[in-house]
Amino acid sequence: EIMVALIVAVAAAVSVYIFIYYNFLKGVKCKSDVSLNGRTVIVTGANTGIGKETALDMARRGARVVLACRSKDRAEAAVLDIRRKTSNNQVVFMHLDLASLKSVRAFAETFLKSEPQLHILINNAGKRCVKLGKTEDGFSMGVGVNHFGHFLLTNLLLERLKQCVPSRVVVLASETYRMVGLDFSKLSRTEPGHTNGFLDYAHSKLCNVLFARELSNRLEGTNVTCYSVHPGVVNTEVFRHLNRWLMLILVPVAALLFRDPEGGAQTSIHCAVQEGIERFSGRYFSDCRVREVVAHARDDAVARKLWEFSERMVGLSNKAIHPVMLLDSFLFVYKEEKSSRKIDGNRVIMQRFVSVKFSPLG
């Protein structure tokens, strides 16, 4: 009787898990069957996880797909796998390291010289660090890769997107954007500690949402549309950045409760191909549906300020920047560089703020 009761209990638990997983956790599948023959798509971070599944779907639809990745070996393996699964030989690798603005510029130059078209740009790559690190340009790793790198990349490719309308930009965000307000002084701040690493990631995701919003405003009337997306809680290789003890706890939980990468890619795919969503340009999507964001993520004045700040940080603009905003960022980076006692720390800082044109106060 005990054995029978145990079997019944296990069967009931499995049934409940299956019901919850497929109805609440797995997520919604993109229903569009649109062909992408003759279209060119860039997917950043496409050698694994959500990015690879997104690229795989684009290739199945007949697109020419550029895997923009940092690791050559992993990306070339992904290219071969996608070609094998789709019989689409128009899948190629181009090197891109979003932690280096120099690499972003080199990628854009190579792409624009070699590829005559661009219809869909999917800013998928993301960095989630337990401990804070820094990019080659001195930005915190999360904000540097997830926001500044993609911001520069999108701007460098924008004219090509405008030439190939209708075209789209998809920006991978996250629900973690809700957890922080935008603090410009922290966009370059790097301090040791686990909590700050998470907050850095959350800041970058808020930047992603605001970036898509302002990009949409600036592209109004061009037939280039953009969307930020939440992929859901996905079981990807992001856990490789965690320490051993956290992995022992989270990996089994992720296997049971998180979406697989294919499920996590569905909203990105939806925003890349679904017809009839153009009127929602600049909005935030989750489970293939438009969602309302919290108030601080739909503030157009803040989104515009972030755009102008980002232009200065990546060297795209000679426009005036408010001296208070500049000083905030300078002091935080200066403090960090001095504390690390790097000989060339001041050079790195001054390169970022050289030729500054101040705006009047007020």
Tab-separated table of C-alpha atoms in Angstrom:
chain	number	residue	atom	x	y	z
A	1	GLU	CA	0.000	0.000	0.000
A	2	ILE	CA	2.841	2.386	0.781
A	3	MET	CA	4.437	1.600	-2.573
A	4	VAL	CA	1.154	2.188	-4.401
A	5	ALA	CA	0.652	5.479	-2.601
A	6	LEU	CA	4.219	6.528	-3.463
A	7	ILE	CA	3.720	5.700	-7.145
A	8	VAL	CA	0.448	7.638	-7.209
A	9	ALA	CA	2.114	10.623	-5.524
A	10	VAL	CA	5.012	10.605	-7.988
A	11	ALA	CA	2.640	10.293	-10.945
A	12	ALA	CA	0.558	13.188	-9.627
A	13	ALA	CA	3.653	15.347	-9.123
A	14	VAL	CA	4.877	14.602	-12.641
A	15	SER	CA	1.440	15.409	-14.076
A	16	VAL	CA	1.316	18.728	-12.211
A	17	TYR	CA	4.850	19.579	-13.396
A	18	ILE	CA	3.984	18.792	-17.028
A	19	PHE	CA	0.835	20.909	-16.799
A	20	ILE	CA	2.670	23.877	-15.251
A	21	TYR	CA	5.638	23.635	-17.614
A	22	TYR	CA	3.686	23.483	-20.857
A	23	ASN	CA	1.042	26.008	-19.825
A	24	PHE	CA	3.100	28.578	-17.895
A	25	LEU	CA	6.854	28.007	-18.226
A	26	LYS	CA	7.526	26.841	-21.779
A	27	GLY	CA	6.171	29.994	-23.371
A	28	VAL	CA	4.402	30.778	-26.631
A	29	LYS	CA	5.711	29.696	-30.019
A	30	CYS	CA	5.989	32.178	-32.881
A	31	LYS	CA	3.197	31.345	-35.324
A	32	SER	CA	4.462	33.216	-38.365
A	33	ASP	CA	5.517	31.128	-41.374
A	34	VAL	CA	6.858	34.074	-43.384
A	35	SER	CA	9.741	33.342	-45.760
A	36	LEU	CA	12.980	35.322	-45.559
A	37	ASN	CA	14.348	34.351	-48.957
A	38	GLY	CA	16.540	37.171	-50.248
A	39	ARG	CA	16.785	38.780	-46.810
A	40	THR	CA	19.927	39.300	-44.738
A	41	VAL	CA	19.907	38.930	-40.951
A	42	ILE	CA	22.568	39.625	-38.313
A	43	VAL	CA	22.303	37.818	-34.981
A	44	THR	CA	24.846	38.778	-32.317
A	45	GLY	CA	25.971	36.104	-29.868
A	46	ALA	CA	24.599	33.413	-32.176
A	47	ASN	CA	27.027	30.608	-31.407
A	48	THR	CA	24.957	29.207	-28.545
A	49	GLY	CA	21.698	29.448	-26.598
A	50	ILE	CA	18.926	31.820	-27.643
A	51	GLY	CA	21.073	33.403	-30.344
A	52	LYS	CA	21.845	30.119	-32.054
A	53	GLU	CA	18.185	29.052	-31.983
A	54	THR	CA	17.198	32.438	-33.433
A	55	ALA	CA	19.785	32.111	-36.202
A	56	LEU	CA	18.617	28.555	-36.877
A	57	ASP	CA	15.057	29.765	-37.363
A	58	MET	CA	16.156	32.607	-39.661
A	59	ALA	CA	18.158	30.120	-41.758
A	60	ARG	CA	15.185	27.756	-42.008
A	61	ARG	CA	13.197	30.635	-43.453
A	62	GLY	CA	15.794	31.037	-46.203
A	63	ALA	CA	17.637	34.126	-44.961
A	64	ARG	CA	21.310	34.872	-45.359
A	65	VAL	CA	22.373	34.808	-41.711
A	66	VAL	CA	25.480	36.434	-40.268
A	67	LEU	CA	26.548	35.026	-36.912
A	68	ALA	CA	28.290	37.956	-35.197
A	69	CYS	CA	30.305	36.335	-32.398
A	70	ARG	CA	33.460	36.718	-30.347
A	71	SER	CA	34.649	33.085	-30.353
A	72	LYS	CA	35.687	31.961	-33.831
A	73	ASP	CA	35.817	28.253	-32.990
A	74	ARG	CA	32.385	28.163	-31.347
A	75	ALA	CA	30.829	30.312	-34.056
A	76	GLU	CA	32.227	28.235	-36.916
A	77	ALA	CA	30.923	25.095	-35.214
A	78	ALA	CA	27.501	26.749	-34.944
A	79	VAL	CA	27.622	27.734	-38.635
A	80	LEU	CA	28.286	24.133	-39.666
A	81	ASP	CA	25.526	22.834	-37.397
A	82	ILE	CA	22.955	25.337	-38.702
A	83	ARG	CA	23.917	24.637	-42.315
A	84	ARG	CA	23.555	20.901	-41.704
A	85	LYS	CA	20.139	21.254	-40.084
A	86	THR	CA	18.698	23.702	-42.634
A	87	SER	CA	20.564	22.900	-45.885
A	88	ASN	CA	21.087	26.667	-46.107
A	89	ASN	CA	24.671	27.481	-47.045
A	90	GLN	CA	24.061	31.235	-46.697
A	91	VAL	CA	25.045	31.108	-43.022
A	92	VAL	CA	28.359	32.793	-42.264
A	93	PHE	CA	30.484	33.942	-39.338
A	94	MET	CA	31.903	37.421	-38.801
A	95	HIS	CA	33.989	38.300	-35.771
A	96	LEU	CA	32.461	40.734	-33.271
A	97	ASP	CA	33.551	41.427	-29.694
A	98	LEU	CA	30.976	43.744	-28.127
A	99	ALA	CA	33.343	44.410	-25.209
A	100	SER	CA	35.539	46.377	-27.630
A	101	LEU	CA	34.253	49.438	-29.484
A	102	LYS	CA	37.184	49.010	-31.864
A	103	SER	CA	35.920	45.520	-32.709
A	104	VAL	CA	32.377	46.824	-33.190
A	105	ARG	CA	33.630	49.413	-35.679
A	106	ALA	CA	35.748	46.813	-37.479
A	107	PHE	CA	32.762	44.462	-37.760
A	108	ALA	CA	30.524	47.208	-39.148
A	109	GLU	CA	33.172	48.220	-41.685
A	110	THR	CA	33.660	44.624	-42.839
A	111	PHE	CA	29.935	43.960	-43.046
A	112	LEU	CA	29.135	47.131	-44.979
A	113	LYS	CA	31.905	46.421	-47.486
A	114	SER	CA	30.968	42.773	-48.043
A	115	GLU	CA	27.184	42.648	-47.611
A	116	PRO	CA	24.953	44.834	-49.804
A	117	GLN	CA	21.805	44.285	-47.728
A	118	LEU	CA	20.594	44.199	-44.131
A	119	HIS	CA	16.947	43.645	-43.296
A	120	ILE	CA	16.968	42.386	-39.700
A	121	LEU	CA	19.423	43.164	-36.900
A	122	ILE	CA	18.939	41.053	-33.769
A	123	ASN	CA	20.947	42.403	-30.828
A	124	ASN	CA	20.912	39.148	-28.909
A	125	ALA	CA	24.334	38.863	-27.253
A	126	GLY	CA	24.406	39.517	-23.539
A	127	LYS	CA	26.806	39.419	-20.642
A	128	ARG	CA	25.690	38.563	-17.135
A	129	CYS	CA	28.530	38.628	-14.615
A	130	VAL	CA	28.432	37.516	-11.004
A	131	LYS	CA	31.397	39.791	-10.352
A	132	LEU	CA	31.932	43.018	-12.212
A	133	GLY	CA	34.528	43.217	-14.907
A	134	LYS	CA	35.471	45.935	-17.363
A	135	THR	CA	35.446	46.194	-21.124
A	136	GLU	CA	38.449	47.221	-23.194
A	137	ASP	CA	37.089	50.783	-23.145
A	138	GLY	CA	36.682	50.931	-19.368
A	139	PHE	CA	32.915	50.397	-19.159
A	140	SER	CA	31.394	47.939	-16.719
A	141	MET	CA	31.077	44.624	-18.562
A	142	GLY	CA	27.290	44.295	-18.456
A	143	VAL	CA	26.486	47.820	-19.624
A	144	GLY	CA	29.444	47.868	-22.006
A	145	VAL	CA	28.460	44.702	-23.865
A	146	ASN	CA	24.686	44.706	-23.488
A	147	HIS	CA	24.102	48.395	-24.178
A	148	PHE	CA	27.054	50.457	-25.421
A	149	GLY	CA	28.321	47.781	-27.822
A	150	HIS	CA	24.908	47.222	-29.366
A	151	PHE	CA	24.146	50.943	-29.383
A	152	LEU	CA	27.229	51.630	-31.484
A	153	LEU	CA	26.634	48.618	-33.721
A	154	THR	CA	23.042	49.613	-34.466
A	155	ASN	CA	23.982	53.197	-35.270
A	156	LEU	CA	26.785	52.138	-37.604
A	157	LEU	CA	24.394	49.857	-39.516
A	158	LEU	CA	21.372	52.152	-39.462
A	159	GLU	CA	21.804	53.609	-42.948
A	160	ARG	CA	21.979	50.125	-44.457
A	161	LEU	CA	18.774	49.184	-42.645
A	162	LYS	CA	17.107	52.319	-44.022
A	163	GLN	CA	18.197	51.357	-47.534
A	164	CYS	CA	16.578	47.914	-47.206
A	165	VAL	CA	13.151	48.776	-45.822
A	166	PRO	CA	10.991	47.340	-44.485
A	167	SER	CA	13.587	46.379	-41.897
A	168	ARG	CA	13.709	45.686	-38.178
A	169	VAL	CA	15.897	45.879	-35.087
A	170	VAL	CA	15.259	43.472	-32.207
A	171	VAL	CA	16.900	44.136	-28.820
A	172	LEU	CA	17.055	41.365	-26.235
A	173	ALA	CA	16.097	42.834	-22.851
A	174	SER	CA	14.898	41.243	-19.593
A	175	GLU	CA	12.375	41.664	-16.818
A	176	THR	CA	15.273	42.651	-14.565
A	177	TYR	CA	14.897	46.165	-16.020
A	178	ARG	CA	12.148	46.657	-13.425
A	179	MET	CA	14.575	46.404	-10.522
A	180	VAL	CA	16.527	49.623	-11.093
A	181	GLY	CA	16.071	53.226	-12.088
A	182	LEU	CA	18.505	54.743	-14.545
A	183	ASP	CA	21.496	56.267	-12.783
A	184	PHE	CA	23.911	57.715	-15.339
A	185	SER	CA	26.740	57.774	-12.837
A	186	LYS	CA	26.548	53.983	-12.534
A	187	LEU	CA	26.744	53.278	-16.259
A	188	SER	CA	30.541	53.392	-16.000
A	189	ARG	CA	30.914	52.458	-12.352
A	190	THR	CA	32.846	49.291	-11.541
A	191	GLU	CA	33.072	48.009	-8.001
A	192	PRO	CA	33.739	44.478	-6.792
A	193	GLY	CA	30.894	42.394	-5.447
A	194	HIS	CA	28.141	40.000	-6.483
A	195	THR	CA	25.243	42.416	-5.939
A	196	ASN	CA	26.804	45.093	-8.095
A	197	GLY	CA	27.303	42.560	-10.890
A	198	PHE	CA	23.587	41.815	-10.888
A	199	LEU	CA	22.651	45.499	-10.715
A	200	ASP	CA	24.994	46.208	-13.602
A	201	TYR	CA	23.094	43.625	-15.638
A	202	ALA	CA	19.733	45.103	-14.610
A	203	HIS	CA	20.933	48.586	-15.589
A	204	SER	CA	21.959	47.276	-19.002
A	205	LYS	CA	18.532	45.728	-19.551
A	206	LEU	CA	16.791	48.989	-18.650
A	207	CYS	CA	19.084	50.703	-21.148
A	208	ASN	CA	17.975	48.145	-23.766
A	209	VAL	CA	14.294	48.970	-23.228
A	210	LEU	CA	14.893	52.735	-23.320
A	211	PHE	CA	17.189	52.412	-26.336
A	212	ALA	CA	14.506	50.615	-28.375
A	213	ARG	CA	11.990	53.268	-27.383
A	214	GLU	CA	14.157	56.206	-28.426
A	215	LEU	CA	15.350	54.428	-31.576
A	216	SER	CA	11.721	54.020	-32.614
A	217	ASN	CA	11.072	57.718	-32.057
A	218	ARG	CA	14.046	58.654	-34.202
A	219	LEU	CA	13.066	56.214	-36.969
A	220	GLU	CA	9.445	57.311	-37.232
A	221	GLY	CA	8.389	57.429	-40.880
A	222	THR	CA	11.409	55.469	-42.166
A	223	ASN	CA	9.770	52.007	-42.252
A	224	VAL	CA	12.495	50.712	-39.940
A	225	THR	CA	10.885	49.391	-36.763
A	226	CYS	CA	12.398	48.143	-33.514
A	227	TYR	CA	11.329	46.126	-30.507
A	228	SER	CA	12.750	45.120	-27.123
A	229	VAL	CA	11.972	41.585	-25.975
A	230	HIS	CA	11.961	39.507	-22.813
A	231	PRO	CA	12.863	35.897	-23.671
A	232	GLY	CA	11.574	34.422	-20.418
A	233	VAL	CA	13.735	32.662	-17.854
A	234	VAL	CA	15.910	30.484	-20.067
A	235	ASN	CA	18.327	27.663	-19.343
A	236	THR	CA	21.368	28.835	-21.314
A	237	GLU	CA	25.137	28.760	-20.885
A	238	VAL	CA	24.922	31.925	-18.817
A	239	PHE	CA	25.470	29.631	-15.814
A	240	ARG	CA	29.057	29.031	-16.930
A	241	HIS	CA	29.894	32.402	-15.329
A	242	LEU	CA	28.668	31.286	-11.901
A	243	ASN	CA	30.793	29.744	-9.198
A	244	ARG	CA	30.657	26.004	-8.531
A	245	TRP	CA	28.280	26.151	-5.554
A	246	LEU	CA	25.729	28.325	-7.307
A	247	MET	CA	25.880	26.012	-10.316
A	248	LEU	CA	25.147	22.989	-8.119
A	249	ILE	CA	21.988	24.724	-6.893
A	250	LEU	CA	20.769	26.475	-10.024
A	251	VAL	CA	21.554	24.013	-12.826
A	252	PRO	CA	19.078	21.330	-11.647
A	253	VAL	CA	16.434	24.002	-10.998
A	254	ALA	CA	17.022	25.476	-14.436
A	255	ALA	CA	16.679	22.092	-16.099
A	256	LEU	CA	13.253	21.590	-14.506
A	257	LEU	CA	11.744	25.074	-14.479
A	258	PHE	CA	13.443	27.250	-17.093
A	259	ARG	CA	12.695	27.419	-20.802
A	260	ASP	CA	15.044	25.770	-23.239
A	261	PRO	CA	16.861	28.061	-25.708
A	262	GLU	CA	14.376	27.287	-28.483
A	263	GLY	CA	11.532	28.477	-26.258
A	264	GLY	CA	13.534	31.519	-25.241
A	265	ALA	CA	14.089	32.491	-28.881
A	266	GLN	CA	10.405	32.636	-29.821
A	267	THR	CA	9.705	36.276	-28.934
A	268	SER	CA	12.853	37.448	-30.738
A	269	ILE	CA	11.733	35.474	-33.790
A	270	HIS	CA	8.210	36.882	-33.493
A	271	CYS	CA	9.471	40.478	-33.461
A	272	ALA	CA	11.813	39.780	-36.369
A	273	VAL	CA	9.235	38.268	-38.738
A	274	GLN	CA	5.645	38.691	-37.558
A	275	GLU	CA	3.578	40.806	-39.940
A	276	GLY	CA	1.279	43.519	-38.586
A	277	ILE	CA	3.273	44.549	-35.497
A	278	GLU	CA	4.827	47.648	-37.046
A	279	ARG	CA	2.501	49.929	-35.069
A	280	PHE	CA	4.094	48.603	-31.894
A	281	SER	CA	7.570	49.829	-32.831
A	282	GLY	CA	9.534	50.807	-29.732
A	283	ARG	CA	7.425	48.628	-27.460
A	284	TYR	CA	8.378	45.744	-25.192
A	285	PHE	CA	7.349	42.165	-26.015
A	286	SER	CA	7.114	39.002	-23.928
A	287	ASP	CA	5.606	35.636	-24.934
A	288	CYS	CA	5.089	37.040	-28.445
A	289	ARG	CA	2.787	39.762	-27.150
A	290	VAL	CA	3.264	43.449	-26.502
A	291	ARG	CA	3.493	44.285	-22.786
A	292	GLU	CA	3.271	47.519	-20.860
A	293	VAL	CA	6.487	48.530	-19.119
A	294	VAL	CA	6.764	50.255	-15.759
A	295	ALA	CA	6.790	54.056	-15.697
A	296	HIS	CA	10.546	54.622	-15.512
A	297	ALA	CA	11.048	52.515	-18.657
A	298	ARG	CA	8.681	54.591	-20.792
A	299	ASP	CA	10.001	58.036	-19.944
A	300	ASP	CA	10.830	59.607	-23.302
A	301	ALA	CA	12.924	62.372	-21.730
A	302	VAL	CA	15.145	59.815	-19.975
A	303	ALA	CA	15.355	57.707	-23.140
A	304	ARG	CA	16.497	60.750	-25.111
A	305	LYS	CA	19.046	61.669	-22.430
A	306	LEU	CA	20.385	58.094	-22.465
A	307	TRP	CA	20.752	58.254	-26.254
A	308	GLU	CA	22.752	61.477	-26.093
A	309	PHE	CA	24.863	60.146	-23.220
A	310	SER	CA	25.540	56.938	-25.147
A	311	GLU	CA	26.530	58.857	-28.273
A	312	ARG	CA	29.202	60.633	-26.235
A	313	MET	CA	30.397	57.457	-24.543
A	314	VAL	CA	30.929	55.564	-27.804
A	315	GLY	CA	32.322	58.537	-29.709
A	316	LEU	CA	29.451	59.082	-32.138
A	317	SER	CA	28.661	62.693	-31.389
A	318	ASN	CA	30.309	66.063	-30.913
A	319	LYS	CA	27.108	67.459	-29.470
A	320	ALA	CA	27.201	69.240	-26.159
A	321	ILE	CA	26.882	67.143	-23.033
A	322	HIS	CA	25.694	68.521	-19.737
A	323	PRO	CA	28.759	69.043	-17.486
A	324	VAL	CA	27.056	67.494	-14.444
A	325	MET	CA	26.389	64.289	-16.378
A	326	LEU	CA	29.960	64.259	-17.638
A	327	LEU	CA	31.442	64.948	-14.215
A	328	ASP	CA	29.403	62.149	-12.590
A	329	SER	CA	30.725	59.568	-15.010
A	330	PHE	CA	34.279	60.960	-14.976
A	331	LEU	CA	34.568	60.891	-11.181
A	332	PHE	CA	33.324	57.310	-10.855
A	333	VAL	CA	35.671	56.016	-13.558
A	334	TYR	CA	38.570	58.104	-12.224
A	335	LYS	CA	38.076	56.747	-8.702
A	336	GLU	CA	38.013	53.182	-9.937
A	337	GLU	CA	41.054	53.569	-12.166
A	338	LYS	CA	43.110	55.260	-9.447
A	339	SER	CA	42.194	52.605	-6.875
A	340	SER	CA	43.352	49.864	-9.234
A	341	ARG	CA	46.695	51.731	-9.601
A	342	LYS	CA	46.876	51.153	-13.328
A	343	ILE	CA	49.689	53.171	-14.891
A	344	ASP	CA	47.661	54.038	-17.977
A	345	GLY	CA	44.366	54.500	-16.151
A	346	ASN	CA	44.277	58.254	-16.659
A	347	ARG	CA	44.971	57.816	-20.363
A	348	VAL	CA	41.957	55.501	-20.709
A	349	ILE	CA	39.748	57.992	-18.903
A	350	MET	CA	40.889	61.015	-20.852
A	351	GLN	CA	40.461	59.234	-24.190
A	352	ARG	CA	36.802	58.805	-23.376
A	353	PHE	CA	36.232	62.451	-22.490
A	354	VAL	CA	38.536	64.184	-24.931
A	355	SER	CA	37.245	67.138	-26.994
A	356	VAL	CA	34.221	67.655	-24.755
A	357	LYS	CA	31.871	70.467	-25.687
A	358	PHE	CA	29.981	71.653	-22.616
A	359	SER	CA	26.361	72.721	-22.664
A	360	PRO	CA	25.110	75.568	-20.490
A	361	LEU	CA	23.718	74.685	-17.121
A	362	GLY	CA	19.977	74.619	-16.675
